[in-house]
Short mmCIF file of C-alpha atoms and ligand atoms in Angstrom, two decimals:
data_model
loop_
_atom_site.label_atom_id
_atom_site.label_comp_id
_atom_site.label_asym_id
_atom_site.label_seq_id
_atom_site.Cartn_x
_atom_site.Cartn_y
_atom_site.Cartn_z
CA MET A 1 -52.25 -77.99 29.47
CA LYS A 2 -52.96 -74.41 30.15
CA GLU A 3 -53.41 -72.04 27.26
CA ASN A 4 -50.66 -69.39 27.16
CA PHE A 5 -51.32 -65.68 27.17
CA TYR A 6 -48.74 -62.93 26.70
CA ILE A 7 -49.64 -59.33 27.44
CA THR A 8 -47.47 -56.25 27.50
CA THR A 9 -47.55 -52.60 28.56
CA PRO A 10 -45.61 -50.05 26.52
CA ILE A 11 -42.15 -49.58 27.95
CA TYR A 12 -42.08 -46.10 29.46
CA TYR A 13 -39.56 -43.37 28.78
CA VAL A 14 -37.26 -42.62 31.68
CA ASN A 15 -36.86 -38.93 30.92
CA ASP A 16 -39.43 -38.27 33.64
CA LYS A 17 -41.31 -39.76 36.55
CA PRO A 18 -44.43 -41.85 35.99
CA HIS A 19 -47.84 -40.12 35.97
CA ILE A 20 -51.43 -41.19 35.85
CA GLY A 21 -51.33 -42.06 32.14
CA HIS A 22 -48.63 -44.66 32.77
CA ALA A 23 -50.58 -45.96 35.76
CA TYR A 24 -53.68 -46.28 33.56
CA THR A 25 -52.13 -48.47 30.92
CA SER A 26 -50.40 -50.65 33.48
CA ILE A 27 -53.61 -51.14 35.45
CA ALA A 28 -55.54 -52.10 32.33
CA CYS A 29 -52.87 -54.70 31.48
CA ASP A 30 -52.95 -55.96 35.02
CA VAL A 31 -56.73 -56.41 34.96
CA MET A 32 -56.32 -58.40 31.81
CA ALA A 33 -53.43 -60.49 33.20
CA ARG A 34 -55.23 -61.22 36.45
CA PHE A 35 -58.43 -62.13 34.65
CA MET A 36 -56.62 -64.51 32.31
CA ARG A 37 -54.92 -66.14 35.29
CA ILE A 38 -58.19 -66.80 37.11
CA ASP A 39 -59.58 -67.93 33.78
CA GLY A 40 -56.95 -70.71 33.83
CA ARG A 41 -54.33 -69.35 31.44
CA ASN A 42 -50.62 -69.48 31.80
CA VAL A 43 -49.90 -65.76 31.70
CA LYS A 44 -46.76 -63.81 30.92
CA PHE A 45 -47.12 -60.13 31.67
CA LEU A 46 -44.34 -57.76 30.74
CA SER A 47 -43.64 -54.15 31.55
CA GLY A 48 -40.47 -52.07 31.50
CA THR A 49 -38.63 -48.89 30.62
CA ASP A 50 -37.48 -47.37 27.36
CA GLU A 51 -34.15 -45.86 28.17
CA HIS A 52 -32.35 -44.86 25.01
CA GLY A 53 -32.81 -42.00 22.56
CA GLN A 54 -32.29 -38.33 22.19
CA LYS A 55 -35.03 -37.34 24.63
CA VAL A 56 -33.38 -39.20 27.50
CA GLU A 57 -29.93 -37.99 26.44
CA GLN A 58 -31.07 -34.36 26.34
CA THR A 59 -32.96 -34.51 29.63
CA ALA A 60 -29.92 -36.03 31.33
CA ALA A 61 -27.70 -33.23 29.95
CA LYS A 62 -30.21 -30.63 31.11
CA ASN A 63 -30.25 -32.16 34.61
CA GLY A 64 -26.45 -32.32 34.72
CA THR A 65 -26.40 -36.08 34.93
CA THR A 66 -25.64 -39.02 32.60
CA PRO A 67 -28.33 -40.82 30.64
CA GLN A 68 -27.49 -44.05 32.46
CA LYS A 69 -27.91 -42.43 35.89
CA LEU A 70 -31.17 -40.81 34.84
CA ALA A 71 -32.39 -44.14 33.54
CA ASP A 72 -31.35 -45.96 36.72
CA GLU A 73 -33.19 -43.43 38.88
CA ASN A 74 -36.39 -43.20 36.89
CA SER A 75 -36.62 -46.85 36.04
CA VAL A 76 -36.89 -47.47 39.80
CA HIS A 77 -39.84 -45.07 40.00
CA PHE A 78 -41.66 -47.00 37.33
CA ARG A 79 -40.91 -50.31 38.93
CA GLU A 80 -42.05 -49.07 42.34
CA LEU A 81 -45.23 -47.63 40.91
CA LEU A 82 -46.14 -51.06 39.59
CA LYS A 83 -45.83 -52.43 43.14
CA THR A 84 -47.84 -49.60 44.56
CA LEU A 85 -50.62 -50.27 42.10
CA ASN A 86 -50.62 -54.05 42.83
CA ILE A 87 -49.54 -54.81 39.29
CA THR A 88 -48.58 -58.44 38.78
CA ASN A 89 -46.08 -58.19 35.93
CA ASP A 90 -43.85 -61.27 35.64
CA ASP A 91 -40.92 -59.37 34.17
CA PHE A 92 -39.66 -55.82 33.86
CA ILE A 93 -37.31 -55.12 31.00
CA ARG A 94 -34.92 -52.19 30.74
CA THR A 95 -33.61 -51.46 27.26
CA THR A 96 -30.15 -50.78 28.68
CA GLU A 97 -29.93 -54.42 29.86
CA GLU A 98 -27.52 -56.67 28.04
CA ARG A 99 -30.24 -59.20 27.19
CA HIS A 100 -32.13 -56.49 25.38
CA LYS A 101 -29.17 -54.96 23.55
CA GLN A 102 -28.13 -58.30 22.19
CA GLY A 103 -31.66 -59.19 21.18
CA ALA A 104 -32.28 -55.84 19.49
CA GLN A 105 -29.05 -56.21 17.53
CA ALA A 106 -30.06 -59.72 16.52
CA MET A 107 -33.37 -58.35 15.31
CA TRP A 108 -31.51 -55.74 13.23
CA LYS A 109 -29.40 -58.49 11.70
CA ALA A 110 -32.48 -60.56 10.91
CA MET A 111 -34.10 -57.60 9.21
CA MET A 112 -30.86 -56.92 7.32
CA LYS A 113 -30.91 -60.49 6.04
CA SER A 114 -34.28 -59.92 4.44
CA GLY A 115 -32.64 -57.19 2.33
CA ASP A 116 -34.95 -54.52 3.69
CA ILE A 117 -32.30 -52.34 5.35
CA TYR A 118 -30.14 -50.06 3.24
CA LEU A 119 -27.79 -47.15 3.90
CA GLY A 120 -28.77 -43.67 2.75
CA SER A 121 -29.03 -40.25 4.23
CA TYR A 122 -31.99 -38.65 6.01
CA SER A 123 -32.95 -35.05 5.72
CA GLY A 124 -36.23 -34.04 7.26
CA TRP A 125 -38.05 -33.16 10.44
CA TYR A 126 -37.65 -34.95 13.73
CA SER A 127 -39.38 -34.41 17.06
CA VAL A 128 -37.29 -35.32 20.06
CA ARG A 129 -40.31 -35.21 22.38
CA ASP A 130 -42.18 -37.74 20.22
CA GLU A 131 -38.99 -39.50 19.03
CA ALA A 132 -40.67 -39.48 15.65
CA TYR A 133 -40.01 -38.36 12.09
CA TYR A 134 -42.53 -36.13 10.38
CA GLN A 135 -43.18 -35.28 6.73
CA GLU A 136 -43.27 -31.62 5.79
CA ASP A 137 -47.00 -31.88 5.00
CA GLU A 138 -47.77 -33.36 8.43
CA LEU A 139 -46.57 -30.25 10.28
CA VAL A 140 -49.10 -27.85 11.76
CA ASN A 141 -47.85 -24.29 12.09
CA GLY A 142 -44.27 -25.51 12.07
CA LYS A 143 -44.89 -28.09 14.80
CA ALA A 144 -45.56 -31.82 14.94
CA PRO A 145 -49.26 -32.75 14.79
CA THR A 146 -48.91 -33.59 18.49
CA GLY A 147 -47.83 -30.00 19.21
CA ALA A 148 -44.25 -31.04 19.86
CA ASP A 149 -41.31 -28.98 18.50
CA VAL A 150 -39.54 -30.39 15.47
CA GLU A 151 -36.00 -29.86 14.31
CA TRP A 152 -34.38 -30.30 10.90
CA VAL A 153 -32.09 -33.35 10.77
CA GLU A 154 -29.58 -34.20 8.05
CA GLU A 155 -27.41 -37.22 8.60
CA PRO A 156 -26.33 -40.54 7.19
CA SER A 157 -28.89 -43.11 8.12
CA TYR A 158 -29.98 -46.66 7.56
CA PHE A 159 -33.46 -47.05 6.18
CA PHE A 160 -35.98 -49.76 6.55
CA ARG A 161 -37.87 -50.51 3.33
CA LEU A 162 -41.29 -49.89 4.89
CA SER A 163 -42.69 -48.95 1.49
CA ALA A 164 -42.41 -52.60 0.47
CA TYR A 165 -44.79 -53.67 3.28
CA GLN A 166 -47.87 -51.72 2.38
CA ASP A 167 -49.79 -54.59 0.77
CA ARG A 168 -48.80 -57.12 3.37
CA LEU A 169 -49.86 -54.77 6.16
CA LEU A 170 -53.22 -54.08 4.47
CA GLU A 171 -53.74 -57.78 4.10
CA LEU A 172 -52.93 -58.30 7.76
CA TYR A 173 -55.55 -55.72 8.82
CA GLU A 174 -58.10 -57.17 6.35
CA LYS A 175 -57.64 -60.78 7.42
CA ASN A 176 -57.57 -60.03 11.14
CA PRO A 177 -60.36 -57.64 12.02
CA LYS A 178 -59.48 -57.92 15.75
CA PHE A 179 -55.84 -56.99 15.14
CA ILE A 180 -56.47 -53.32 15.97
CA ASP A 181 -59.18 -51.96 18.26
CA PRO A 182 -61.12 -49.72 18.75
CA GLU A 183 -62.54 -49.65 15.27
CA GLY A 184 -62.14 -45.91 14.71
CA ARG A 185 -58.43 -46.19 15.36
CA ARG A 186 -58.17 -49.26 13.17
CA ASN A 187 -59.69 -47.24 10.33
CA GLU A 188 -57.15 -44.43 10.91
CA VAL A 189 -54.31 -46.89 10.66
CA ILE A 190 -55.71 -48.43 7.48
CA SER A 191 -56.11 -45.08 5.78
CA PHE A 192 -52.61 -44.06 6.86
CA VAL A 193 -51.15 -47.18 5.27
CA LYS A 194 -53.36 -46.82 2.17
CA GLY A 195 -52.02 -43.32 1.79
CA GLY A 196 -48.63 -44.81 1.00
CA LEU A 197 -45.65 -45.69 3.20
CA LYS A 198 -42.25 -44.08 2.94
CA ASP A 199 -39.08 -45.87 3.93
CA LEU A 200 -38.26 -45.28 7.54
CA SER A 201 -35.00 -43.95 8.92
CA ILE A 202 -33.90 -46.48 11.53
CA SER A 203 -30.51 -45.20 12.70
CA ARG A 204 -29.04 -41.95 13.98
CA THR A 205 -25.48 -40.62 13.89
CA THR A 206 -25.74 -37.24 15.62
CA PHE A 207 -25.89 -38.57 19.16
CA LYS A 208 -24.60 -41.62 20.99
CA TRP A 209 -27.23 -42.79 23.54
CA GLY A 210 -28.54 -45.89 21.84
CA ILE A 211 -27.76 -49.44 20.81
CA PRO A 212 -24.94 -49.54 18.25
CA VAL A 213 -25.92 -50.71 14.81
CA PRO A 214 -24.24 -54.11 14.27
CA GLY A 215 -21.33 -53.71 11.94
CA ASP A 216 -21.48 -49.91 11.79
CA GLU A 217 -20.97 -48.45 15.19
CA LYS A 218 -21.11 -44.81 14.09
CA HIS A 219 -24.84 -45.35 14.03
CA VAL A 220 -27.15 -46.04 16.94
CA MET A 221 -30.48 -47.75 16.34
CA TYR A 222 -33.60 -45.58 16.10
CA VAL A 223 -35.09 -45.67 19.56
CA TRP A 224 -38.43 -47.02 18.31
CA LEU A 225 -36.87 -50.05 16.64
CA ASP A 226 -34.83 -50.61 19.83
CA ALA A 227 -37.94 -50.16 22.04
CA LEU A 228 -40.40 -52.33 20.07
CA ALA A 229 -37.89 -55.17 20.10
CA ASN A 230 -38.35 -55.40 23.90
CA TYR A 231 -41.44 -57.50 23.43
CA VAL A 232 -39.36 -60.30 22.06
CA THR A 233 -36.00 -59.67 23.76
CA ALA A 234 -37.75 -60.11 27.11
CA LEU A 235 -38.73 -63.62 25.97
CA GLY A 236 -35.14 -64.48 25.17
CA TYR A 237 -35.02 -63.63 21.46
CA PRO A 238 -32.98 -64.48 19.39
CA PHE A 239 -32.58 -67.72 21.25
CA ASN A 240 -35.05 -70.46 20.85
CA SER A 241 -36.10 -70.10 24.46
CA THR A 242 -39.06 -71.78 26.08
CA ASP A 243 -40.63 -68.35 26.57
CA MET A 244 -40.29 -67.55 22.88
CA LYS A 245 -41.96 -70.85 22.05
CA ASP A 246 -44.68 -70.48 24.66
CA PHE A 247 -45.48 -66.82 24.40
CA TRP A 248 -44.60 -65.40 21.00
CA PRO A 249 -46.56 -63.99 19.21
CA ALA A 250 -48.00 -61.75 21.92
CA ASP A 251 -51.72 -62.06 22.47
CA LEU A 252 -52.23 -58.41 23.37
CA HIS A 253 -50.25 -55.20 23.32
CA ILE A 254 -52.11 -52.50 25.19
CA VAL A 255 -50.87 -49.02 24.28
CA GLY A 256 -52.09 -45.43 24.30
CA LYS A 257 -53.49 -44.00 21.09
CA ASP A 258 -50.40 -41.79 20.72
CA ILE A 259 -48.24 -44.76 19.89
CA LEU A 260 -50.61 -46.91 17.89
CA ARG A 261 -48.89 -46.21 14.54
CA PHE A 262 -45.62 -47.53 15.88
CA HIS A 263 -47.29 -50.70 17.07
CA ALA A 264 -49.73 -51.32 14.26
CA VAL A 265 -47.60 -50.31 11.28
CA TYR A 266 -43.88 -50.32 12.05
CA TRP A 267 -43.85 -53.24 14.48
CA PRO A 268 -45.62 -55.79 12.25
CA ALA A 269 -43.48 -54.71 9.32
CA PHE A 270 -40.27 -55.15 11.39
CA LEU A 271 -41.46 -58.55 12.46
CA MET A 272 -42.28 -59.61 8.93
CA ALA A 273 -38.79 -58.52 7.86
CA ALA A 274 -37.25 -60.45 10.77
CA ASP A 275 -39.38 -63.45 9.89
CA LEU A 276 -41.19 -63.53 13.18
CA PRO A 277 -44.93 -64.04 13.74
CA ILE A 278 -47.17 -60.99 14.25
CA PRO A 279 -48.94 -60.26 17.56
CA LEU A 280 -52.58 -61.12 17.66
CA ARG A 281 -54.04 -57.86 18.89
CA ILE A 282 -53.24 -54.26 19.65
CA PHE A 283 -55.63 -52.19 21.75
CA ALA A 284 -55.14 -48.43 21.72
CA HIS A 285 -56.76 -46.73 24.66
CA GLY A 286 -57.71 -43.07 24.98
CA TRP A 287 -56.19 -40.10 26.64
CA TRP A 288 -56.76 -38.66 30.11
CA THR A 289 -56.98 -34.95 30.68
CA ASN A 290 -56.87 -33.37 34.11
CA GLU A 291 -59.93 -31.30 35.09
CA GLY A 292 -60.41 -30.54 31.41
CA GLN A 293 -56.80 -29.71 30.63
CA LYS A 294 -54.12 -31.58 28.75
CA ILE A 295 -51.78 -33.20 31.31
CA SER A 296 -48.37 -31.64 30.94
CA LYS A 297 -45.39 -30.76 32.98
CA SER A 298 -45.34 -27.19 31.68
CA LEU A 299 -48.94 -26.69 32.89
CA GLY A 300 -47.88 -28.15 36.24
CA ASN A 301 -50.94 -30.41 36.38
CA VAL A 302 -49.30 -33.79 36.28
CA ILE A 303 -51.15 -36.25 38.52
CA ASP A 304 -48.91 -38.40 40.71
CA PRO A 305 -50.48 -41.86 40.97
CA ASN A 306 -48.60 -42.53 44.22
CA GLU A 307 -50.32 -39.61 45.82
CA LEU A 308 -53.71 -40.77 44.50
CA VAL A 309 -53.18 -44.22 45.98
CA GLN A 310 -52.24 -42.64 49.32
CA SER A 311 -55.29 -40.40 49.35
CA PHE A 312 -57.91 -42.83 48.08
CA GLY A 313 -56.57 -46.37 48.24
CA VAL A 314 -55.19 -48.64 45.55
CA ASP A 315 -58.40 -50.50 44.77
CA GLN A 316 -60.30 -47.24 44.56
CA VAL A 317 -57.85 -45.77 42.06
CA ARG A 318 -57.81 -48.93 39.97
CA TYR A 319 -61.59 -49.07 40.00
CA PHE A 320 -62.08 -45.47 39.05
CA LEU A 321 -59.64 -45.57 36.14
CA MET A 322 -61.14 -48.74 34.73
CA ARG A 323 -64.75 -47.70 35.33
CA GLU A 324 -64.95 -44.02 34.52
CA ILE A 325 -64.39 -44.07 30.76
CA PRO A 326 -65.07 -46.79 28.24
CA PHE A 327 -61.69 -48.30 27.35
CA GLY A 328 -60.64 -46.76 24.06
CA MET A 329 -62.26 -43.35 24.68
CA ASP A 330 -60.71 -40.19 26.08
CA GLY A 331 -61.69 -39.05 29.53
CA ASP A 332 -61.26 -36.40 32.10
CA PHE A 333 -59.77 -37.00 35.52
CA SER A 334 -61.04 -35.15 38.58
CA ARG A 335 -60.81 -35.98 42.22
CA ASP A 336 -64.50 -35.18 42.69
CA LYS A 337 -65.41 -37.67 39.97
CA LEU A 338 -63.28 -40.31 41.59
CA ILE A 339 -64.89 -39.77 44.99
CA THR A 340 -68.43 -39.73 43.52
CA ARG A 341 -67.86 -42.88 41.51
CA VAL A 342 -66.19 -44.82 44.29
CA ASN A 343 -68.77 -43.80 46.84
CA ALA A 344 -71.73 -44.63 44.61
CA GLU A 345 -70.57 -48.00 43.30
CA LEU A 346 -67.98 -49.35 45.70
CA ALA A 347 -69.06 -47.91 49.09
CA ASN A 348 -72.83 -47.57 48.70
CA ASN A 349 -73.62 -50.40 46.37
CA ILE A 350 -71.14 -53.29 46.72
CA GLY A 351 -69.63 -52.35 50.11
CA ASN A 352 -72.99 -51.73 51.64
CA LEU A 353 -74.40 -55.02 50.35
CA ALA A 354 -71.51 -56.91 51.86
CA GLN A 355 -71.83 -55.08 55.11
CA ARG A 356 -75.55 -55.70 55.46
CA VAL A 357 -75.45 -59.34 54.46
CA LEU A 358 -72.35 -60.38 56.36
CA SER A 359 -73.34 -58.66 59.55
CA MET A 360 -76.81 -60.21 59.46
CA ILE A 361 -75.31 -63.65 58.94
CA ASN A 362 -72.85 -62.98 61.73
CA LYS A 363 -75.59 -61.95 64.14
CA ASN A 364 -78.44 -64.18 63.12
CA CYS A 365 -76.95 -67.31 61.69
CA ASP A 366 -74.35 -68.11 64.29
CA ALA A 367 -71.61 -66.67 61.95
CA LYS A 368 -72.05 -69.66 59.64
CA VAL A 369 -73.10 -69.97 56.02
CA PRO A 370 -76.89 -70.48 56.46
CA GLN A 371 -78.95 -73.45 55.35
CA TYR A 372 -81.20 -72.82 52.40
CA LYS A 373 -84.32 -73.95 50.62
CA PHE A 374 -84.50 -71.82 47.50
CA GLU A 375 -87.59 -70.03 46.27
CA ASP A 376 -87.94 -68.75 42.73
CA SER A 377 -86.75 -65.25 43.61
CA ASP A 378 -83.49 -66.69 45.02
CA LYS A 379 -82.89 -68.79 41.92
CA LYS A 380 -83.67 -65.81 39.71
CA LEU A 381 -81.11 -63.58 41.43
CA LEU A 382 -78.42 -66.25 41.32
CA ALA A 383 -79.13 -66.99 37.67
CA PHE A 384 -78.80 -63.27 36.92
CA ALA A 385 -75.40 -63.19 38.66
CA PHE A 386 -74.33 -66.25 36.71
CA VAL A 387 -75.35 -64.85 33.32
CA GLN A 388 -73.72 -61.51 34.15
CA ALA A 389 -70.52 -63.30 35.04
CA ASP A 390 -70.34 -64.89 31.62
CA LYS A 391 -70.96 -61.54 30.00
CA VAL A 392 -68.24 -59.96 32.11
CA ARG A 393 -65.85 -62.63 30.94
CA ASN A 394 -66.65 -61.97 27.27
CA GLU A 395 -66.32 -58.20 27.65
CA ILE A 396 -62.88 -58.60 29.23
CA ILE A 397 -61.38 -61.37 27.17
CA TYR A 398 -62.55 -60.39 23.70
CA GLU A 399 -63.21 -56.68 23.83
CA GLN A 400 -61.29 -55.22 26.79
CA HIS A 401 -64.51 -53.35 27.71
CA PHE A 402 -63.42 -53.01 31.30
CA SER A 403 -65.90 -50.27 32.11
CA ARG A 404 -68.83 -52.28 30.84
CA ALA A 405 -67.62 -55.31 32.76
CA LEU A 406 -67.58 -53.28 35.97
CA GLU A 407 -71.00 -51.87 35.25
CA MET A 408 -72.29 -55.43 34.92
CA ILE A 409 -70.70 -56.42 38.20
CA SER A 410 -72.25 -53.42 39.89
CA GLN A 411 -75.63 -54.37 38.44
CA ILE A 412 -75.45 -57.67 40.32
CA ALA A 413 -74.98 -55.73 43.54
CA THR A 414 -77.85 -53.38 42.64
CA ARG A 415 -80.18 -56.32 42.06
CA ALA A 416 -78.97 -57.95 45.27
CA ASN A 417 -79.61 -54.76 47.25
CA GLU A 418 -83.14 -54.59 45.77
CA PHE A 419 -83.59 -58.20 46.83
CA VAL A 420 -82.51 -57.34 50.38
CA ASP A 421 -85.06 -54.55 50.53
CA ALA A 422 -87.80 -56.66 48.93
CA SER A 423 -87.29 -59.67 51.16
CA ALA A 424 -86.50 -57.67 54.33
CA PRO A 425 -84.57 -60.46 56.09
CA TRP A 426 -84.57 -58.52 59.39
CA THR A 427 -88.35 -58.92 59.64
CA LEU A 428 -88.09 -62.59 58.79
CA LYS A 429 -85.93 -63.32 61.75
CA LYS A 430 -88.95 -63.91 64.04
CA GLU A 431 -91.66 -64.70 61.51
CA ASN A 432 -89.83 -67.09 59.21
CA PRO A 433 -86.24 -67.87 60.18
CA GLU A 434 -85.99 -70.55 57.53
CA ARG A 435 -86.80 -68.03 54.84
CA MET A 436 -84.39 -65.53 56.38
CA ALA A 437 -81.64 -68.16 56.13
CA ALA A 438 -82.36 -68.81 52.43
CA VAL A 439 -82.43 -65.11 51.65
CA LEU A 440 -79.11 -64.57 53.39
CA TYR A 441 -77.61 -67.63 51.71
CA THR A 442 -78.66 -66.32 48.30
CA LEU A 443 -77.14 -62.98 49.06
CA ALA A 444 -73.89 -64.46 50.41
CA GLU A 445 -73.62 -66.56 47.26
CA CYS A 446 -74.18 -63.46 45.18
CA LEU A 447 -71.40 -61.74 47.08
CA ARG A 448 -69.09 -64.67 46.40
CA ARG A 449 -69.70 -64.25 42.70
CA ILE A 450 -69.17 -60.50 42.91
CA GLY A 451 -65.91 -61.14 44.82
CA LEU A 452 -64.64 -63.47 42.11
CA LEU A 453 -65.47 -61.04 39.34
CA LEU A 454 -63.83 -58.15 41.18
CA LEU A 455 -60.55 -60.03 41.73
CA PRO A 456 -58.85 -58.56 38.63
CA PHE A 457 -60.04 -55.02 39.31
CA THR A 458 -59.88 -54.50 43.09
CA PRO A 459 -57.76 -57.40 44.22
CA GLU A 460 -57.33 -56.36 47.86
CA ALA A 461 -60.98 -55.81 48.60
CA ALA A 462 -62.11 -58.76 46.46
CA ASN A 463 -59.80 -61.10 48.36
CA LYS A 464 -60.96 -59.63 51.63
CA LEU A 465 -64.56 -60.28 50.63
CA LEU A 466 -63.77 -63.86 49.66
CA ASP A 467 -61.88 -64.30 52.97
CA GLN A 468 -65.00 -63.17 54.78
CA LEU A 469 -66.95 -65.84 52.90
CA ALA A 470 -64.27 -68.46 53.70
CA VAL A 471 -63.71 -69.14 50.02
CA ALA A 472 -60.59 -71.31 49.66
CA GLN A 473 -57.70 -69.87 47.62
CA GLU A 474 -57.98 -72.65 45.06
CA GLN A 475 -61.59 -71.72 44.49
CA ARG A 476 -60.81 -68.18 43.52
CA LEU A 477 -61.09 -68.96 39.84
CA PHE A 478 -63.53 -67.91 37.20
CA HIS A 479 -64.90 -71.36 36.59
CA CYS A 480 -65.95 -71.51 40.25
CA VAL A 481 -68.48 -68.77 39.66
CA GLY A 482 -71.29 -71.30 39.19
CA ALA A 483 -73.38 -73.37 41.53
CA GLY A 484 -70.91 -76.23 41.54
CA SER A 485 -68.58 -74.28 43.81
CA ALA A 486 -71.28 -72.54 45.83
CA LEU A 487 -70.87 -71.79 49.54
CA LYS A 488 -71.41 -74.76 51.81
CA PRO A 489 -74.00 -74.28 54.55
CA GLY A 490 -72.51 -74.62 58.03
CA THR A 491 -69.11 -73.19 57.05
CA SER A 492 -67.92 -70.82 59.79
CA LEU A 493 -67.31 -67.26 58.68
CA PRO A 494 -64.92 -64.72 60.17
CA ALA A 495 -66.20 -61.49 61.68
CA PRO A 496 -67.21 -59.04 58.93
CA GLU A 497 -65.12 -55.98 58.22
CA GLY A 498 -65.82 -52.99 56.00
CA LEU A 499 -64.65 -53.33 52.40
CA PHE A 500 -64.91 -49.91 50.83
CA PRO A 501 -64.97 -47.01 53.24
CA ARG A 502 -66.82 -43.89 52.03
CA LEU A 503 -64.43 -41.26 50.73
CA GLU A 504 -64.85 -37.72 52.01
CA ILE A 505 -64.59 -34.75 49.72
CA LYS A 506 -61.86 -32.59 51.23
CA THR A 507 -62.40 -28.86 50.98
CA ASN A 508 -59.22 -26.88 51.35
O1 ME8 B 1 -44.35 -43.64 24.28
N1 ME8 B 1 -53.58 -40.65 29.14
O2 ME8 B 1 -43.35 -43.98 26.35
P1 ME8 B 1 -44.12 -42.89 27.25
C1 ME8 B 1 -53.55 -41.98 28.95
N2 ME8 B 1 -41.40 -45.28 25.28
N3 ME8 B 1 -52.40 -42.69 28.80
C2 ME8 B 1 -51.25 -42.00 28.84
C3 ME8 B 1 -51.19 -40.61 29.06
C4 ME8 B 1 -52.45 -39.93 29.18
N4 ME8 B 1 -52.56 -38.58 29.42
N5 ME8 B 1 -49.90 -40.24 29.05
C5 ME8 B 1 -49.19 -41.35 28.84
C6 ME8 B 1 -43.50 -44.12 25.00
N6 ME8 B 1 -49.97 -42.42 28.73
C7 ME8 B 1 -42.53 -45.16 24.44
C8 ME8 B 1 -43.27 -46.49 24.28
S1 ME8 B 1 -43.31 -49.09 23.63
C9 ME8 B 1 -42.39 -50.12 22.73
C10 ME8 B 1 -42.42 -47.56 23.70
C11 ME8 B 1 -49.54 -43.84 28.56
O3 ME8 B 1 -43.40 -42.89 28.57
C12 ME8 B 1 -50.03 -44.43 27.25
O4 ME8 B 1 -50.03 -45.81 27.34
O5 ME8 B 1 -44.31 -41.65 26.54
C13 ME8 B 1 -48.98 -44.02 26.29
O6 ME8 B 1 -48.96 -44.79 25.13
C14 ME8 B 1 -47.72 -44.28 27.14
O7 ME8 B 1 -48.13 -43.87 28.48
C15 ME8 B 1 -46.55 -43.44 26.64
O8 ME8 B 1 -45.52 -43.58 27.49
#
């Protein structure tokens, strides 16, 4: 029986079109999902759109449309972007769907049953842009700590007794050191919770665009309670569905650092109240800026991921985003950096290795996997690739250190290129064809391993590389990375084709 693995992206607000930040999180989740699949897991990968709340309602009014129409339009953009980025999500949930509304209401009822929801009235600050409540002492120069505008809200509201969950949350963090990563962010969450938790307003009455509170339809549910519930409603909650049984609790929620508090504090408390198991891990990644500036619509510097894919290619964009900054840290996007990174590591290192090796095999070995009699240097290189593969696996599965994993893959190619130079197979052709064959075999086998490891990151090119090595589909699995599934001498290989073209810097 395969081990199950459930991974989610945040569900994105439909008040606007997707940008590079959304692409980033989705790609990271996809790398994880693809890796887990080739590692033999039964994966469920969920993405979707967050369609209720005041922000969406206000944007719709400003655009002279209805919230539903705005949601319909923008949800499609998010869904299409996932396709453009080769994202392999198994489901896409919209919070305006009936399955979600019912599930979210059921979750409310379950929380109500625990006695942790009560009616009161809220007066305080609210930021529509963040869809978040702020305490007076959190404001900075009259604005939210995020820089968003806040407004004073006074209205009847249901509250969730979050204050009662402080100890249970601290115990959760304490007992599960891998529950929140990176560590710095985990510490921030812990000190926030230690600082004391206030009860949370979880319903609104001053606008309509939300899921009605069961039994009191003057209220709509707070959009964050509605949104977080998506992770279970997509599995069929409240029904005892196979998906709920197989995939809940989630193995990994990947989110941006902006929304960690909602996922690491509110969400587990809601789940405890609803008597549901807690997810195993939440990873909060960092924030991209654009050429040193905060990405924002008002600055007009929003990066359209569709345009990037068109200009540079989908694998190239995926590679750059996963490679450029250690996952968890902030980073700066620039087209020049993308071009430099892709050219150095994909075109010059991995692409060039494939090109050299495959064309030599094509010309000199009758386009067949060559015969081999290994020498120590061959064995050493293959052992290095094997050990690296295991490290890559650990970095991905346990740490989500995607950048380090890619660096390790690139190191295999660097060593292999050094091996090409040191063994100079082109000179061996006349002097020692047997040795040439072994050298080329070793290199082809190295390429096979690189191809397998690249599958989650650059799926098109990785599959193309494995096609060129005639690796069967059913052998494109992580456990095939070892010698037991090595290339078979005599296998015919197709004509080689370039994998990663060099990108040109365009000067306007
Ligand atoms: O917060 N750099 O949706 P959202 C990196 N609906 N990642 C970025 C980014 C940037 N500059 N900008 C956005 C919401 N992101 C809620 C989530 S989940 C139950 C509800 C990514 O459309 C990052 O993952 O504002 C961030 O957390 C997410 O987009 C916010 O998307």
